[in-house]
mmCIF file of C-alpha atoms and ligand atoms in Angstrom:
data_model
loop_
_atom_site.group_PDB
_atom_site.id
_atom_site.type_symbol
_atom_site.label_atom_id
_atom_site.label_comp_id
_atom_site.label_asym_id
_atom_site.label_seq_id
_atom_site.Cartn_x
_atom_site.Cartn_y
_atom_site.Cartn_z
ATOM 1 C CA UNK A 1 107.097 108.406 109.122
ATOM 2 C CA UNK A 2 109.308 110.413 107.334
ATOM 3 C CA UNK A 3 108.008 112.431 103.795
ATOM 4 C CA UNK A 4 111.103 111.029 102.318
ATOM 5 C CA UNK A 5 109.455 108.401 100.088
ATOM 6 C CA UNK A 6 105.937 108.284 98.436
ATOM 7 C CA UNK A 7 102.918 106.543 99.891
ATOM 8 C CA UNK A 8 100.725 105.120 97.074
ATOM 9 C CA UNK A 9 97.194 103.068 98.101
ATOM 10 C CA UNK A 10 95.596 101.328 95.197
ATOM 11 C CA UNK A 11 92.189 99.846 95.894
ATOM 12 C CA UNK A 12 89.336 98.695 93.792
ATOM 13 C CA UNK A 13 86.106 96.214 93.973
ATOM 14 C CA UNK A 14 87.923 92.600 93.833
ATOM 15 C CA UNK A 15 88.004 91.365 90.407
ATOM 16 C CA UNK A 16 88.490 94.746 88.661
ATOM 17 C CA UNK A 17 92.484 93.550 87.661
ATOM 18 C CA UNK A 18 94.183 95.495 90.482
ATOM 19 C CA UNK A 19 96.707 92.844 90.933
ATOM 20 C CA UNK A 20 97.291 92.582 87.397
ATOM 21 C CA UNK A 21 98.117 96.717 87.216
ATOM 22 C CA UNK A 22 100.142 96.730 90.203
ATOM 23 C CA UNK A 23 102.274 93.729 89.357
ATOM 24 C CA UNK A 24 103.232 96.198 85.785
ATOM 25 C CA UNK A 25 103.526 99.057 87.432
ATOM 26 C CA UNK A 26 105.994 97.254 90.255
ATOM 27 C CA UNK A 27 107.854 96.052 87.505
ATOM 28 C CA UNK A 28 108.258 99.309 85.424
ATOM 29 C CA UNK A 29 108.544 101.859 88.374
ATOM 30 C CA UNK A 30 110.723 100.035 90.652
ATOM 31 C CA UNK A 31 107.859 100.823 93.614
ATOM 32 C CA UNK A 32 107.999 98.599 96.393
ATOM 33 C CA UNK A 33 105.038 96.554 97.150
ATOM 34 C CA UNK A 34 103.827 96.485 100.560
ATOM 35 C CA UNK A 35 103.203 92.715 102.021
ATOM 36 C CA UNK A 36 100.420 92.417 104.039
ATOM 37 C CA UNK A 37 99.415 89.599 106.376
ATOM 38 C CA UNK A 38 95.846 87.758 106.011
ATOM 39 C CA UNK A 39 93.906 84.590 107.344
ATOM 40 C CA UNK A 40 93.153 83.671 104.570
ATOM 41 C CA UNK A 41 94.424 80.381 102.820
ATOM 42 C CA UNK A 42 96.970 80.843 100.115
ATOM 43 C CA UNK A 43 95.258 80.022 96.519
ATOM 44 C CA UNK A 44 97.324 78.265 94.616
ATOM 45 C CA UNK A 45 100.773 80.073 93.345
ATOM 46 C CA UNK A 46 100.848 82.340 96.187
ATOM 47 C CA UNK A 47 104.106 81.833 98.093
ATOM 48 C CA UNK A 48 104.331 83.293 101.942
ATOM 49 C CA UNK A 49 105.978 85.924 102.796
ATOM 50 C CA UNK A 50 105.334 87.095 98.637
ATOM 51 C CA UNK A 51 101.729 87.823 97.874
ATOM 52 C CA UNK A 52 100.787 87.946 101.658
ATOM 53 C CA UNK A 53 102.053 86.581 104.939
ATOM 54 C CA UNK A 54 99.482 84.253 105.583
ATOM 55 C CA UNK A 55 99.311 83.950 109.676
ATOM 56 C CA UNK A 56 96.512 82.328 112.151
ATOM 57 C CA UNK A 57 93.834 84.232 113.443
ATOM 58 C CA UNK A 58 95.732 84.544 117.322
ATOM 59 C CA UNK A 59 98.834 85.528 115.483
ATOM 60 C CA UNK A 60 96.868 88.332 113.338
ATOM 61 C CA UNK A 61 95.224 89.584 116.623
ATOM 62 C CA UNK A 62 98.151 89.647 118.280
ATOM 63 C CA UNK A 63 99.404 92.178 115.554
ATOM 64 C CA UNK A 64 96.837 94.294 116.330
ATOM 65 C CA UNK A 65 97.363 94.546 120.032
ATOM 66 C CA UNK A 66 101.099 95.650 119.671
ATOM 67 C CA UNK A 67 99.925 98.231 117.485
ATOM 68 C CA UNK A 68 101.998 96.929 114.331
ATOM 69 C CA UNK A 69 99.598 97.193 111.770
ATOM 70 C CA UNK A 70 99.135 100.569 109.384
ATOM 71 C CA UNK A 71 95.612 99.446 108.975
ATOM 72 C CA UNK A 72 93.772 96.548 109.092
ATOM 73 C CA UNK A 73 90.330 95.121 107.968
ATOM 74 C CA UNK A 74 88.215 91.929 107.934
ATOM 75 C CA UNK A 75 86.852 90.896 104.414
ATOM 76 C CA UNK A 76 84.758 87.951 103.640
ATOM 77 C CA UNK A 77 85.593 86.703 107.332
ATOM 78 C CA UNK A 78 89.214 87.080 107.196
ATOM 79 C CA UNK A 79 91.463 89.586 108.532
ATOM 80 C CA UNK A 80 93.851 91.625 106.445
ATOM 81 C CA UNK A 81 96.284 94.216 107.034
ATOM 82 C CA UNK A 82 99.379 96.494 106.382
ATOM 83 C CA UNK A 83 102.632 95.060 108.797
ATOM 84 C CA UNK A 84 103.887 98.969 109.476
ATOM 85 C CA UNK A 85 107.461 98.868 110.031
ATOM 86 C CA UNK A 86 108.318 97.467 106.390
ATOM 87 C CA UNK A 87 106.178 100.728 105.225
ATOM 88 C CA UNK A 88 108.086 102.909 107.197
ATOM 89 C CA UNK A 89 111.554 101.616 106.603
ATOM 90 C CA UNK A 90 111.087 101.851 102.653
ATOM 91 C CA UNK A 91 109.441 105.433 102.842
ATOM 92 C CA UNK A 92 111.937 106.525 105.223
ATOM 93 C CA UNK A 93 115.204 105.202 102.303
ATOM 94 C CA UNK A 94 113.130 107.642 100.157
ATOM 95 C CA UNK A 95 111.426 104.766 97.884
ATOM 96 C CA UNK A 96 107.913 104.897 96.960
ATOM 97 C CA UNK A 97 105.350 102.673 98.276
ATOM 98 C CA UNK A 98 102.454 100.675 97.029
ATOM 99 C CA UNK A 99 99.236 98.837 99.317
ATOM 100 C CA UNK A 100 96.856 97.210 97.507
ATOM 101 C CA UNK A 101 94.207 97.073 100.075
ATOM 102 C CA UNK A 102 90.609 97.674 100.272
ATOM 103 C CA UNK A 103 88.539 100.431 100.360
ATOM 104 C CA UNK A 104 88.046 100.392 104.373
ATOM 105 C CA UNK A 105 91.526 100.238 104.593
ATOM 106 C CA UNK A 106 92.382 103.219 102.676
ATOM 107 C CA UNK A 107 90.266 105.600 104.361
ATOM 108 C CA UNK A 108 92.232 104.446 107.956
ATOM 109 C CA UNK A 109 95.404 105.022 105.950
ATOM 110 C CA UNK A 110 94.060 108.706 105.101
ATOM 111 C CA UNK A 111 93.569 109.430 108.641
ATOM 112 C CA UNK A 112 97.189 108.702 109.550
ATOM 113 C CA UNK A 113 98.482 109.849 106.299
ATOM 114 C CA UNK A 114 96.305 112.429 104.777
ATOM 115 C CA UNK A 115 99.682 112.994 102.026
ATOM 116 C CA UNK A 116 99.665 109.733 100.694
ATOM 117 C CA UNK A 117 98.426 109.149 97.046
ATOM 118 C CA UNK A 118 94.755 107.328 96.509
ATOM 119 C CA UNK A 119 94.061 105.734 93.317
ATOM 120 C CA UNK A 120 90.869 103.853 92.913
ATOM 121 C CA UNK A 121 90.493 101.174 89.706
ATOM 122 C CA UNK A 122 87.220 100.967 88.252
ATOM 123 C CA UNK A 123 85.086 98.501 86.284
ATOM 124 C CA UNK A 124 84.479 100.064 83.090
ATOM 125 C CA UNK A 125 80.266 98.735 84.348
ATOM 126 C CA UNK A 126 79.079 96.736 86.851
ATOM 127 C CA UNK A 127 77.614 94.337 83.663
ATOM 128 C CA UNK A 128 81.579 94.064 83.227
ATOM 129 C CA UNK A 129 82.749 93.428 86.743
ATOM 130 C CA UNK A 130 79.903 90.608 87.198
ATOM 131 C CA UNK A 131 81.294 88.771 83.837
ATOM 132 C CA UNK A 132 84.858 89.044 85.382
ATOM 133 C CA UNK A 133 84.179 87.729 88.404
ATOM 134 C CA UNK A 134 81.863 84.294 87.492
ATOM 135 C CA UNK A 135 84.661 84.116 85.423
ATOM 136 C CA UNK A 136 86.921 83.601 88.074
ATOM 137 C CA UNK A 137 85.133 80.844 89.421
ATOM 138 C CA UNK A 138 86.160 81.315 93.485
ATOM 139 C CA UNK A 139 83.609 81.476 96.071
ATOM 140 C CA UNK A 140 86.265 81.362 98.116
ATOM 141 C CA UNK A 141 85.559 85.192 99.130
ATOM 142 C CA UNK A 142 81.908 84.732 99.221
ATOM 143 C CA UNK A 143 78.983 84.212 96.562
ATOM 144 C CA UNK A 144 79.168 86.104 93.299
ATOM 145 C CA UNK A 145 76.141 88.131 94.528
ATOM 146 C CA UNK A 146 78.069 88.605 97.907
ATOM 147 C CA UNK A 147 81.085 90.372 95.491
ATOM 148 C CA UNK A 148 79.331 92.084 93.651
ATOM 149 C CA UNK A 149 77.076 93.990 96.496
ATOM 150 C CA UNK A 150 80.794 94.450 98.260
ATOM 151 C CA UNK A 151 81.792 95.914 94.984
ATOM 152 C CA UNK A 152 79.221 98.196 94.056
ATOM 153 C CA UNK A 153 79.347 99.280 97.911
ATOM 154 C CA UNK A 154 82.797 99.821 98.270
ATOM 155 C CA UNK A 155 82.814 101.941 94.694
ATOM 156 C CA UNK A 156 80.016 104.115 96.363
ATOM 157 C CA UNK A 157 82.167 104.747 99.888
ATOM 158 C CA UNK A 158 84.891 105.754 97.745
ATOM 159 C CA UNK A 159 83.083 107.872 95.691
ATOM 160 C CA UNK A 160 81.519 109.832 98.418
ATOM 161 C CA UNK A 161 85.330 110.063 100.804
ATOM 162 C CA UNK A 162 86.405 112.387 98.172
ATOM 163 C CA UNK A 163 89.669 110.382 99.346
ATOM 164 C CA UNK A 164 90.631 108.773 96.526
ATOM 165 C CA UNK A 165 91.067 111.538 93.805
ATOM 166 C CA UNK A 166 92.720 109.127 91.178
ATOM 167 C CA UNK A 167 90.336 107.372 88.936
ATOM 168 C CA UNK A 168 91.528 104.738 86.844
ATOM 169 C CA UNK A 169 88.790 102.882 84.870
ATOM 170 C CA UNK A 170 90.114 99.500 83.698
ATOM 171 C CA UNK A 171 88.437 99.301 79.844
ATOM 172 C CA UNK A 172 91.928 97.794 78.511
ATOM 173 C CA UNK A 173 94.392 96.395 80.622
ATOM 174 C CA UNK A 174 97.975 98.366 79.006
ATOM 175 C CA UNK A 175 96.032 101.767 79.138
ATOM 176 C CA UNK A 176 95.047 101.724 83.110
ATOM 177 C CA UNK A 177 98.588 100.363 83.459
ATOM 178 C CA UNK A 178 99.888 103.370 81.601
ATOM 179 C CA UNK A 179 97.913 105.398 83.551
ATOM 180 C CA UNK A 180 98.810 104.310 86.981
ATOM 181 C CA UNK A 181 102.627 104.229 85.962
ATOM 182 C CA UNK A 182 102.172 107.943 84.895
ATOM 183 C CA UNK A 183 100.712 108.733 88.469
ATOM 184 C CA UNK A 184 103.401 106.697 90.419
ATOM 185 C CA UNK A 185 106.449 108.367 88.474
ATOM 186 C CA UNK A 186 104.485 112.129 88.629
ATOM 187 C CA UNK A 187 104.177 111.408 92.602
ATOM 188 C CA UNK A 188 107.416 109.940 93.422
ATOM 189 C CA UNK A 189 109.258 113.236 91.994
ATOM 190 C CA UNK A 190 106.962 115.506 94.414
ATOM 191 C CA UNK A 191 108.801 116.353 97.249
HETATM 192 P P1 5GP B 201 92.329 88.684 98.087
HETATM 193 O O1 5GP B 201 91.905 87.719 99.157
HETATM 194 O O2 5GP B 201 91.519 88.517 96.824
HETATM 195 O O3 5GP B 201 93.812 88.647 97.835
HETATM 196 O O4 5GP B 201 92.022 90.138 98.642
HETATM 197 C C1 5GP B 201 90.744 90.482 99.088
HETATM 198 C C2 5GP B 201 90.680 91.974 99.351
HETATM 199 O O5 5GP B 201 91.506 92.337 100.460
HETATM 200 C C3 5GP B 201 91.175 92.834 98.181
HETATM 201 O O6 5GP B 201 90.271 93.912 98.000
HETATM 202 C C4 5GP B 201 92.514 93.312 98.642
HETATM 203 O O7 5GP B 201 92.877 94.549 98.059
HETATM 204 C C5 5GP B 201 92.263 93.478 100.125
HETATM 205 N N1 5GP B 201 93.487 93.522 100.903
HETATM 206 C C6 5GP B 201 94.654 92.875 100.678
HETATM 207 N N2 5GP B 201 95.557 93.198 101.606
HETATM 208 C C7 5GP B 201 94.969 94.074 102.439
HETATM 209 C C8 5GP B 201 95.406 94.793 103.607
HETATM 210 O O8 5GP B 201 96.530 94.699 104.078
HETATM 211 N N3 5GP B 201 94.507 95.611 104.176
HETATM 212 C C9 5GP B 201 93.248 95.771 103.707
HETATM 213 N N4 5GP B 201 92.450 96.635 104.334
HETATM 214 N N5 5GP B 201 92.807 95.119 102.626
HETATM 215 C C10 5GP B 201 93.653 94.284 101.997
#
């Protein structure tokens, strides 16, 4: 992959309003967002081939053994992961681009790309994260006690890589935004 473009990772406990940030900072950077392909079932409002490209298990593994995938993970029981070539076409027309993925994830992107930019959002507490999440209502991705063990678990393996050395903490939704913008545009114009 060519150092043409920027690589940006953003990752974060689930229910900490990553998707909300990106989807801003997308829309007021002109990044490209990275479309990964899951198992999982589409929730309602998610359109294939948009949020995700939702694909059978076979199909995902099948990904995997032609070596297609940037990364790839299995969360809650379903498999997730980065389609490469998309990745490298973008970075290589000099655009910069952003995976929301999880924590695991990141750290196999690191390996392979040790330039790329790691920005981890943050509950402002865990008192905070646990409200957000029972208010979301989906076991879909496991109990609320199952999230919020993954959550304080994957904050801790961040932590200690030392690979993600942007911390955003999510206390009001326009400032992390703000914040993340301001690390996007500062990256992108680092050659
Ligand atoms: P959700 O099912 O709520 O959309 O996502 C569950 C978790 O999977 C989130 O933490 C999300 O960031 C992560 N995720 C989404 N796409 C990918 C991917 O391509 N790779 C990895 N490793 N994690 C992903």
């Amino acid at each position: 992959m060519s150092d043409k473009g920027k690589l940006v990772v953003i990752s974060g406990p689930s229910g900490v309003g990553k998707s909300s940030i990106v989807r801003e900072v997308l829309a007021r950077t002109g990044a490209v967002f990275s479309v990964s392909a899951t198992t999982r079932r589409p929730r309602p409002g998610e359109t294939d081939g948009r949020e995700y490209h939702f694909v059978d298990r076979p199909t995902f593994e099948a990904m995997i053994a032609r070596g297609e995938l940037l990364e790839w993970a299995e969360v809650f029981g379903d498999y997730y992961g980065t389609p490469a070539g998309p990745v490298r076409e973008a970075i290589d027309a000099g655009r910069t681009v952003i995976l929301e993925i999880d924590i695991q994830g990141g750290l196999q992107v690191h390996e392979k790309h040790p330039q790329a930019v790691f920005v981890l959002i943050l509950p402002p507490s865990e008192a905070e994260l646990r409200r957000r999440l029972a208010g979301r209502g989906t076991e879909a991705n496991g109990s609320l006690q199952q999230r919020l063990a993954k959550a304080a678990e994957e904050i801790r393996t961040a932590r200690d890589s030392g690979v993600y050395t942007h911390l955003v903490v999510n206390d009001d939704l326009e400032r992390a935004i703000q914040e993340v913008v301001e690390i996007v545009t500062r990256e992108s114009r680092q050659p």
